[in-house]
Amino acid sequence: MATIDVDDGEAEMSVSQRIRWTVRGLRHVMLRQPASVKFIRPWLQTVWSSDSPLQRRHPWVTYPALSWLDQNVTSTMRVFEFGSGGSTLYFAERTAEVFSVEHDPEWHAAVCQALSAANLTNCHLQVTQATAAIPGAADPYAAERKPELGNRFEAYARSIDAHPDASFDLVVVDGWARLACIQHALPKVKPGGFLLLDNSEWPEFQAAHDWLWDYSGERFPGLGPFGAQPWETTVWRIDHPRALPAAA
């Protein structure tokens, strides 16, 4: 997913990019997902806005997945996030407690500032930076794609290990080394809780679908806020949490 660049020096390119995204998104909805017509207006508002997901205070997931969250997130939930941002404020406003791990110190500071400005005090944020990957080694904690290729996120994925098993009603995996994050997170989900994986259509994440085949999962493909093209978010209901094969 990509955000719109609205830098003054690139205004002309930005407008043409917005037009291309608009045409592409409208074509996708009309031809492939006519039921998602109701999401066109909010999507266009983000495409033609200079706001960010942090300013809008909502998760950077597809609109069908966001609709699911609106219907299922409750005030008693405890949430853990791999990756912070607008979702952190969204959950802080709607749930009892939010734990979030972030790898980027500058972004972490921006999220903390936004939480403070909104007077949201039920969040526990931590920064866990990446380390250099071992060249040529198969590493389950390695980043999947740019811009973090060459970095590994073991401490990041293991951050949830500090919590007891069956601690969270919802775990959101939308950061780096996502398969490793899922492996560490699954035992931490309460029975009947949920695990959310964003960009679940990526080939790199097919293993997650294989691991979680025996859980009730729902795929939410479609447009999402600030997205240049459609993608997919998947949510699994974890009725019987169990350990997965160890990441390492």
PDB file of C-alpha atoms in Angstrom:
ATOM      1  CA  MET A   1       0.000   0.000   0.000  1.00  0.00           C
ATOM      2  CA  ALA A   2       1.186   3.503  -0.711  1.00  0.00           C
ATOM      3  CA  THR A   3       0.236   6.915   0.530  1.00  0.00           C
ATOM      4  CA  ILE A   4      -0.324   9.954  -1.642  1.00  0.00           C
ATOM      5  CA  ASP A   5       2.670  12.266  -1.894  1.00  0.00           C
ATOM      6  CA  VAL A   6       1.373  15.802  -1.640  1.00  0.00           C
ATOM      7  CA  ASP A   7       4.699  17.584  -1.454  1.00  0.00           C
ATOM      8  CA  ASP A   8       4.356  21.030  -3.073  1.00  0.00           C
ATOM      9  CA  GLY A   9       7.182  20.311  -5.461  1.00  0.00           C
ATOM     10  CA  GLU A  10       5.389  17.255  -6.801  1.00  0.00           C
ATOM     11  CA  ALA A  11       1.844  18.618  -6.876  1.00  0.00           C
ATOM     12  CA  GLU A  12       1.355  18.044 -10.620  1.00  0.00           C
ATOM     13  CA  MET A  13       2.541  14.434 -10.437  1.00  0.00           C
ATOM     14  CA  SER A  14       0.438  13.889  -7.350  1.00  0.00           C
ATOM     15  CA  VAL A  15      -2.733  15.005  -9.130  1.00  0.00           C
ATOM     16  CA  SER A  16      -2.103  12.657 -12.052  1.00  0.00           C
ATOM     17  CA  GLN A  17      -1.408   9.850  -9.595  1.00  0.00           C
ATOM     18  CA  ARG A  18      -4.668  10.530  -7.795  1.00  0.00           C
ATOM     19  CA  ILE A  19      -6.553  10.399 -11.082  1.00  0.00           C
ATOM     20  CA  ARG A  20      -4.982   7.057 -12.010  1.00  0.00           C
ATOM     21  CA  TRP A  21      -5.781   5.627  -8.595  1.00  0.00           C
ATOM     22  CA  THR A  22      -9.364   6.864  -8.794  1.00  0.00           C
ATOM     23  CA  VAL A  23      -9.956   5.295 -12.203  1.00  0.00           C
ATOM     24  CA  ARG A  24      -8.298   2.031 -11.143  1.00  0.00           C
ATOM     25  CA  GLY A  25     -10.299   1.807  -7.927  1.00  0.00           C
ATOM     26  CA  LEU A  26     -13.629   2.576  -9.567  1.00  0.00           C
ATOM     27  CA  ARG A  27     -12.997   0.002 -12.282  1.00  0.00           C
ATOM     28  CA  HIS A  28     -12.113  -2.649  -9.696  1.00  0.00           C
ATOM     29  CA  VAL A  29     -15.261  -2.071  -7.653  1.00  0.00           C
ATOM     30  CA  MET A  30     -17.623  -1.963 -10.604  1.00  0.00           C
ATOM     31  CA  LEU A  31     -16.233  -5.066 -12.284  1.00  0.00           C
ATOM     32  CA  ARG A  32     -15.205  -7.252  -9.357  1.00  0.00           C
ATOM     33  CA  GLN A  33     -16.822  -6.077  -6.130  1.00  0.00           C
ATOM     34  CA  PRO A  34     -20.064  -4.201  -6.811  1.00  0.00           C
ATOM     35  CA  ALA A  35     -21.094  -4.791  -3.191  1.00  0.00           C
ATOM     36  CA  SER A  36     -18.260  -2.450  -2.179  1.00  0.00           C
ATOM     37  CA  VAL A  37     -19.796   0.577  -3.897  1.00  0.00           C
ATOM     38  CA  LYS A  38     -20.673   1.886  -0.416  1.00  0.00           C
ATOM     39  CA  PHE A  39     -16.950   2.295   0.298  1.00  0.00           C
ATOM     40  CA  ILE A  40     -16.239   4.468  -2.746  1.00  0.00           C
ATOM     41  CA  ARG A  41     -16.991   7.768  -1.033  1.00  0.00           C
ATOM     42  CA  PRO A  42     -14.701   7.285   2.022  1.00  0.00           C
ATOM     43  CA  TRP A  43     -11.991   5.863  -0.226  1.00  0.00           C
ATOM     44  CA  LEU A  44     -12.106   8.882  -2.538  1.00  0.00           C
ATOM     45  CA  GLN A  45     -11.931  11.169   0.480  1.00  0.00           C
ATOM     46  CA  THR A  46      -8.587   9.632   1.426  1.00  0.00           C
ATOM     47  CA  VAL A  47      -7.240   9.535  -2.128  1.00  0.00           C
ATOM     48  CA  TRP A  48      -7.927  13.250  -2.530  1.00  0.00           C
ATOM     49  CA  SER A  49      -6.903  14.252   0.976  1.00  0.00           C
ATOM     50  CA  SER A  50      -3.598  15.350   2.461  1.00  0.00           C
ATOM     51  CA  ASP A  51      -4.455  13.519   5.697  1.00  0.00           C
ATOM     52  CA  SER A  52      -2.741  10.336   6.850  1.00  0.00           C
ATOM     53  CA  PRO A  53      -4.195   7.219   8.531  1.00  0.00           C
ATOM     54  CA  LEU A  54      -2.801   8.594  11.800  1.00  0.00           C
ATOM     55  CA  GLN A  55      -4.758  11.818  11.406  1.00  0.00           C
ATOM     56  CA  ARG A  56      -7.886   9.919  10.405  1.00  0.00           C
ATOM     57  CA  ARG A  57      -7.569   7.568  13.397  1.00  0.00           C
ATOM     58  CA  HIS A  58      -8.434   4.345  11.664  1.00  0.00           C
ATOM     59  CA  PRO A  59      -6.585   1.137  10.804  1.00  0.00           C
ATOM     60  CA  TRP A  60      -4.893   0.838   7.431  1.00  0.00           C
ATOM     61  CA  VAL A  61      -6.887  -2.242   6.439  1.00  0.00           C
ATOM     62  CA  THR A  62      -9.437  -2.775   3.680  1.00  0.00           C
ATOM     63  CA  TYR A  63     -12.816  -1.120   4.105  1.00  0.00           C
ATOM     64  CA  PRO A  64     -14.654  -4.455   4.439  1.00  0.00           C
ATOM     65  CA  ALA A  65     -12.232  -5.367   7.254  1.00  0.00           C
ATOM     66  CA  LEU A  66     -12.711  -1.952   8.856  1.00  0.00           C
ATOM     67  CA  SER A  67     -16.465  -2.535   8.739  1.00  0.00           C
ATOM     68  CA  TRP A  68     -15.900  -5.869  10.507  1.00  0.00           C
ATOM     69  CA  LEU A  69     -13.850  -4.125  13.197  1.00  0.00           C
ATOM     70  CA  ASP A  70     -16.563  -1.507  13.680  1.00  0.00           C
ATOM     71  CA  GLN A  71     -19.048  -4.300  14.341  1.00  0.00           C
ATOM     72  CA  ASN A  72     -16.895  -6.562  16.515  1.00  0.00           C
ATOM     73  CA  VAL A  73     -14.538  -4.386  18.567  1.00  0.00           C
ATOM     74  CA  THR A  74     -15.913  -3.757  22.061  1.00  0.00           C
ATOM     75  CA  SER A  75     -15.007  -1.615  25.052  1.00  0.00           C
ATOM     76  CA  THR A  76     -13.820  -4.588  27.133  1.00  0.00           C
ATOM     77  CA  MET A  77     -11.218  -5.856  24.669  1.00  0.00           C
ATOM     78  CA  ARG A  78      -7.458  -5.980  25.146  1.00  0.00           C
ATOM     79  CA  VAL A  79      -5.603  -5.523  21.864  1.00  0.00           C
ATOM     80  CA  PHE A  80      -2.015  -6.143  20.776  1.00  0.00           C
ATOM     81  CA  GLU A  81      -0.644  -4.595  17.585  1.00  0.00           C
ATOM     82  CA  PHE A  82       2.465  -5.336  15.570  1.00  0.00           C
ATOM     83  CA  GLY A  83       2.833  -1.920  13.961  1.00  0.00           C
ATOM     84  CA  SER A  84       1.309   1.301  15.284  1.00  0.00           C
ATOM     85  CA  GLY A  85      -0.443   4.260  13.696  1.00  0.00           C
ATOM     86  CA  GLY A  86      -4.006   5.316  13.094  1.00  0.00           C
ATOM     87  CA  SER A  87      -5.095   1.882  14.281  1.00  0.00           C
ATOM     88  CA  THR A  88      -3.596   2.614  17.695  1.00  0.00           C
ATOM     89  CA  LEU A  89      -5.857   5.620  18.168  1.00  0.00           C
ATOM     90  CA  TYR A  90      -8.813   3.698  16.738  1.00  0.00           C
ATOM     91  CA  PHE A  91      -8.429   0.887  19.263  1.00  0.00           C
ATOM     92  CA  ALA A  92      -7.579   3.240  22.134  1.00  0.00           C
ATOM     93  CA  GLU A  93     -10.882   5.023  21.611  1.00  0.00           C
ATOM     94  CA  ARG A  94     -12.870   1.783  21.509  1.00  0.00           C
ATOM     95  CA  THR A  95     -11.220  -0.797  23.765  1.00  0.00           C
ATOM     96  CA  ALA A  96     -10.023  -1.197  27.335  1.00  0.00           C
ATOM     97  CA  GLU A  97      -6.282  -1.500  26.690  1.00  0.00           C
ATOM     98  CA  VAL A  98      -3.895  -1.430  23.732  1.00  0.00           C
ATOM     99  CA  PHE A  99      -0.331  -2.727  23.492  1.00  0.00           C
ATOM    100  CA  SER A 100       1.649  -1.802  20.406  1.00  0.00           C
ATOM    101  CA  VAL A 101       5.181  -2.475  19.206  1.00  0.00           C
ATOM    102  CA  GLU A 102       6.836  -0.225  16.625  1.00  0.00           C
ATOM    103  CA  HIS A 103      10.235  -0.438  14.914  1.00  0.00           C
ATOM    104  CA  ASP A 104      10.589   3.201  13.800  1.00  0.00           C
ATOM    105  CA  PRO A 105      11.481   5.625  16.638  1.00  0.00           C
ATOM    106  CA  GLU A 106      10.304   8.693  14.713  1.00  0.00           C
ATOM    107  CA  TRP A 107       6.951   7.150  13.878  1.00  0.00           C
ATOM    108  CA  HIS A 108       6.645   5.921  17.460  1.00  0.00           C
ATOM    109  CA  ALA A 109       7.122   9.509  18.657  1.00  0.00           C
ATOM    110  CA  ALA A 110       4.462  10.739  16.232  1.00  0.00           C
ATOM    111  CA  VAL A 111       1.971   8.144  17.476  1.00  0.00           C
ATOM    112  CA  CYS A 112       2.737   8.997  21.113  1.00  0.00           C
ATOM    113  CA  GLN A 113       2.180  12.677  20.341  1.00  0.00           C
ATOM    114  CA  ALA A 114      -1.147  11.925  18.658  1.00  0.00           C
ATOM    115  CA  LEU A 115      -2.276   9.827  21.626  1.00  0.00           C
ATOM    116  CA  SER A 116      -1.307  12.591  24.035  1.00  0.00           C
ATOM    117  CA  ALA A 117      -3.135  15.223  21.974  1.00  0.00           C
ATOM    118  CA  ALA A 118      -6.239  13.032  22.025  1.00  0.00           C
ATOM    119  CA  ASN A 119      -5.867  12.437  25.788  1.00  0.00           C
ATOM    120  CA  LEU A 120      -5.830   8.669  25.275  1.00  0.00           C
ATOM    121  CA  THR A 121      -4.037   7.013  28.176  1.00  0.00           C
ATOM    122  CA  ASN A 122      -4.897   3.322  27.818  1.00  0.00           C
ATOM    123  CA  CYS A 123      -2.023   2.527  25.433  1.00  0.00           C
ATOM    124  CA  HIS A 124       1.323   0.886  26.094  1.00  0.00           C
ATOM    125  CA  LEU A 125       3.725   1.593  23.232  1.00  0.00           C
ATOM    126  CA  GLN A 126       7.234   0.267  22.845  1.00  0.00           C
ATOM    127  CA  VAL A 127       9.991   0.690  20.275  1.00  0.00           C
ATOM    128  CA  THR A 128      11.975  -2.353  19.186  1.00  0.00           C
ATOM    129  CA  GLN A 129      14.360  -1.588  16.365  1.00  0.00           C
ATOM    130  CA  ALA A 130      15.528  -4.015  13.715  1.00  0.00           C
ATOM    131  CA  THR A 131      18.983  -5.546  13.561  1.00  0.00           C
ATOM    132  CA  ALA A 132      21.029  -6.517  10.518  1.00  0.00           C
ATOM    133  CA  ALA A 133      20.141  -9.845   8.950  1.00  0.00           C
ATOM    134  CA  ILE A 134      22.765 -12.527   8.467  1.00  0.00           C
ATOM    135  CA  PRO A 135      23.677 -12.561   4.752  1.00  0.00           C
ATOM    136  CA  GLY A 136      22.630 -15.734   2.973  1.00  0.00           C
ATOM    137  CA  ALA A 137      20.905 -17.260   6.001  1.00  0.00           C
ATOM    138  CA  ALA A 138      17.286 -18.424   6.016  1.00  0.00           C
ATOM    139  CA  ASP A 139      15.829 -16.227   8.718  1.00  0.00           C
ATOM    140  CA  PRO A 140      12.184 -16.379   9.863  1.00  0.00           C
ATOM    141  CA  TYR A 141      12.588 -12.953  11.454  1.00  0.00           C
ATOM    142  CA  ALA A 142      13.817 -11.244   8.280  1.00  0.00           C
ATOM    143  CA  ALA A 143      11.774  -8.476   6.663  1.00  0.00           C
ATOM    144  CA  GLU A 144       9.663  -9.623   3.732  1.00  0.00           C
ATOM    145  CA  ARG A 145       9.931  -6.612   1.437  1.00  0.00           C
ATOM    146  CA  LYS A 146      11.449  -3.197   0.915  1.00  0.00           C
ATOM    147  CA  PRO A 147      12.284  -0.856   2.533  1.00  0.00           C
ATOM    148  CA  GLU A 148      13.384  -3.169   5.365  1.00  0.00           C
ATOM    149  CA  LEU A 149      15.023  -5.933   3.329  1.00  0.00           C
ATOM    150  CA  GLY A 150      18.299  -6.834   4.995  1.00  0.00           C
ATOM    151  CA  ASN A 151      16.912  -6.262   8.483  1.00  0.00           C
ATOM    152  CA  ARG A 152      15.560  -8.742  11.007  1.00  0.00           C
ATOM    153  CA  PHE A 153      12.860  -8.290  13.629  1.00  0.00           C
ATOM    154  CA  GLU A 154      13.339 -11.001  16.234  1.00  0.00           C
ATOM    155  CA  ALA A 155      12.918  -8.801  19.322  1.00  0.00           C
ATOM    156  CA  TYR A 156       9.952  -7.150  17.610  1.00  0.00           C
ATOM    157  CA  ALA A 157       8.173 -10.470  16.987  1.00  0.00           C
ATOM    158  CA  ARG A 158       9.054 -11.742  20.466  1.00  0.00           C
ATOM    159  CA  SER A 159       7.703  -8.636  22.224  1.00  0.00           C
ATOM    160  CA  ILE A 160       4.344 -10.320  22.747  1.00  0.00           C
ATOM    161  CA  ASP A 161       6.075 -13.142  24.665  1.00  0.00           C
ATOM    162  CA  ALA A 162       6.156 -10.873  27.728  1.00  0.00           C
ATOM    163  CA  HIS A 163       2.404 -11.381  28.104  1.00  0.00           C
ATOM    164  CA  PRO A 164       0.695 -14.481  29.500  1.00  0.00           C
ATOM    165  CA  ASP A 165      -1.028 -16.893  27.156  1.00  0.00           C
ATOM    166  CA  ALA A 166      -4.677 -16.113  26.371  1.00  0.00           C
ATOM    167  CA  SER A 167      -4.157 -12.414  27.160  1.00  0.00           C
ATOM    168  CA  PHE A 168      -5.680 -10.660  24.153  1.00  0.00           C
ATOM    169  CA  ASP A 169      -9.059 -10.491  22.497  1.00  0.00           C
ATOM    170  CA  LEU A 170      -7.501  -9.273  19.253  1.00  0.00           C
ATOM    171  CA  VAL A 171      -3.987  -9.375  17.831  1.00  0.00           C
ATOM    172  CA  VAL A 172      -3.295  -7.265  14.741  1.00  0.00           C
ATOM    173  CA  VAL A 173      -0.346  -8.287  12.553  1.00  0.00           C
ATOM    174  CA  ASP A 174       0.479  -5.408  10.214  1.00  0.00           C
ATOM    175  CA  GLY A 175       4.194  -4.822  10.643  1.00  0.00           C
ATOM    176  CA  TRP A 176       7.352  -6.736   9.711  1.00  0.00           C
ATOM    177  CA  ALA A 177       8.292 -10.431   9.891  1.00  0.00           C
ATOM    178  CA  ARG A 178       4.585 -11.175  10.002  1.00  0.00           C
ATOM    179  CA  LEU A 179       4.804 -14.955   9.909  1.00  0.00           C
ATOM    180  CA  ALA A 180       7.107 -14.907  12.929  1.00  0.00           C
ATOM    181  CA  CYS A 181       4.742 -12.471  14.648  1.00  0.00           C
ATOM    182  CA  ILE A 182       1.848 -14.873  14.061  1.00  0.00           C
ATOM    183  CA  GLN A 183       3.860 -17.761  15.478  1.00  0.00           C
ATOM    184  CA  HIS A 184       4.548 -15.851  18.677  1.00  0.00           C
ATOM    185  CA  ALA A 185       1.072 -14.315  18.863  1.00  0.00           C
ATOM    186  CA  LEU A 186      -1.264 -17.265  18.449  1.00  0.00           C
ATOM    187  CA  PRO A 187      -0.945 -18.657  22.009  1.00  0.00           C
ATOM    188  CA  LYS A 188      -1.571 -15.154  23.355  1.00  0.00           C
ATOM    189  CA  VAL A 189      -5.065 -14.919  21.853  1.00  0.00           C
ATOM    190  CA  LYS A 190      -7.945 -15.684  24.192  1.00  0.00           C
ATOM    191  CA  PRO A 191     -10.228 -18.581  23.222  1.00  0.00           C
ATOM    192  CA  GLY A 192     -12.838 -16.990  20.990  1.00  0.00           C
ATOM    193  CA  GLY A 193     -10.551 -14.052  20.248  1.00  0.00           C
ATOM    194  CA  PHE A 194      -9.323 -12.898  16.866  1.00  0.00           C
ATOM    195  CA  LEU A 195      -6.117 -12.698  14.853  1.00  0.00           C
ATOM    196  CA  LEU A 196      -5.978 -10.151  12.014  1.00  0.00           C
ATOM    197  CA  LEU A 197      -3.403 -10.289   9.207  1.00  0.00           C
ATOM    198  CA  ASP A 198      -3.213  -7.419   6.751  1.00  0.00           C
ATOM    199  CA  ASN A 199      -2.001  -7.907   3.168  1.00  0.00           C
ATOM    200  CA  SER A 200      -2.962 -11.547   3.586  1.00  0.00           C
ATOM    201  CA  GLU A 201      -2.964 -12.067  -0.187  1.00  0.00           C
ATOM    202  CA  TRP A 202       0.811 -11.653  -0.413  1.00  0.00           C
ATOM    203  CA  PRO A 203       2.463 -14.914  -1.521  1.00  0.00           C
ATOM    204  CA  GLU A 204       4.883 -14.582   1.393  1.00  0.00           C
ATOM    205  CA  PHE A 205       1.985 -15.116   3.795  1.00  0.00           C
ATOM    206  CA  GLN A 206       0.484 -18.283   2.316  1.00  0.00           C
ATOM    207  CA  ALA A 207       2.021 -20.193   5.228  1.00  0.00           C
ATOM    208  CA  ALA A 208      -0.304 -18.325   7.596  1.00  0.00           C
ATOM    209  CA  HIS A 209      -3.347 -19.675   5.743  1.00  0.00           C
ATOM    210  CA  ASP A 210      -1.821 -23.155   5.851  1.00  0.00           C
ATOM    211  CA  TRP A 211      -1.110 -22.952   9.584  1.00  0.00           C
ATOM    212  CA  LEU A 212      -4.552 -21.584  10.455  1.00  0.00           C
ATOM    213  CA  TRP A 213      -6.637 -23.768   8.152  1.00  0.00           C
ATOM    214  CA  ASP A 214      -8.603 -25.280  11.039  1.00  0.00           C
ATOM    215  CA  TYR A 215      -9.765 -21.902  12.361  1.00  0.00           C
ATOM    216  CA  SER A 216     -12.744 -19.988  11.069  1.00  0.00           C
ATOM    217  CA  GLY A 217     -11.302 -17.278   8.842  1.00  0.00           C
ATOM    218  CA  GLU A 218     -12.886 -14.536   6.792  1.00  0.00           C
ATOM    219  CA  ARG A 219     -11.103 -12.779   3.941  1.00  0.00           C
ATOM    220  CA  PHE A 220     -11.882  -9.129   3.288  1.00  0.00           C
ATOM    221  CA  PRO A 221     -10.595  -8.105  -0.156  1.00  0.00           C
ATOM    222  CA  GLY A 222     -11.190  -4.649  -1.529  1.00  0.00           C
ATOM    223  CA  LEU A 223     -10.200  -1.032  -1.461  1.00  0.00           C
ATOM    224  CA  GLY A 224      -8.788   0.538   1.665  1.00  0.00           C
ATOM    225  CA  PRO A 225      -7.960   4.050   2.854  1.00  0.00           C
ATOM    226  CA  PHE A 226      -4.991   5.664   1.115  1.00  0.00           C
ATOM    227  CA  GLY A 227      -4.509   2.512  -0.959  1.00  0.00           C
ATOM    228  CA  ALA A 228      -3.294   2.749  -4.544  1.00  0.00           C
ATOM    229  CA  GLN A 229      -4.895  -0.596  -5.374  1.00  0.00           C
ATOM    230  CA  PRO A 230      -7.129  -3.200  -3.717  1.00  0.00           C
ATOM    231  CA  TRP A 231      -5.646  -5.637  -1.239  1.00  0.00           C
ATOM    232  CA  GLU A 232      -6.852  -8.152   1.342  1.00  0.00           C
ATOM    233  CA  THR A 233      -7.178  -8.370   5.110  1.00  0.00           C
ATOM    234  CA  THR A 234      -8.018 -11.680   6.819  1.00  0.00           C
ATOM    235  CA  VAL A 235      -9.445 -12.247  10.299  1.00  0.00           C
ATOM    236  CA  TRP A 236      -9.428 -15.637  12.035  1.00  0.00           C
ATOM    237  CA  ARG A 237     -11.500 -16.552  15.081  1.00  0.00           C
ATOM    238  CA  ILE A 238      -9.195 -18.456  17.440  1.00  0.00           C
ATOM    239  CA  ASP A 239     -11.441 -20.866  19.310  1.00  0.00           C
ATOM    240  CA  HIS A 240      -8.640 -23.108  20.579  1.00  0.00           C
ATOM    241  CA  PRO A 241      -5.303 -21.279  20.748  1.00  0.00           C
ATOM    242  CA  ARG A 242      -2.298 -23.506  20.170  1.00  0.00           C
ATOM    243  CA  ALA A 243       1.386 -23.230  19.513  1.00  0.00           C
ATOM    244  CA  LEU A 244       2.642 -23.128  15.938  1.00  0.00           C
ATOM    245  CA  PRO A 245       6.010 -24.440  14.747  1.00  0.00           C
ATOM    246  CA  ALA A 246       8.660 -22.292  16.385  1.00  0.00           C
ATOM    247  CA  ALA A 247      10.015 -19.410  14.349  1.00  0.00           C
ATOM    248  CA  ALA A 248      13.527 -20.268  15.452  1.00  0.00           C
TER     249      ALA A 248
END
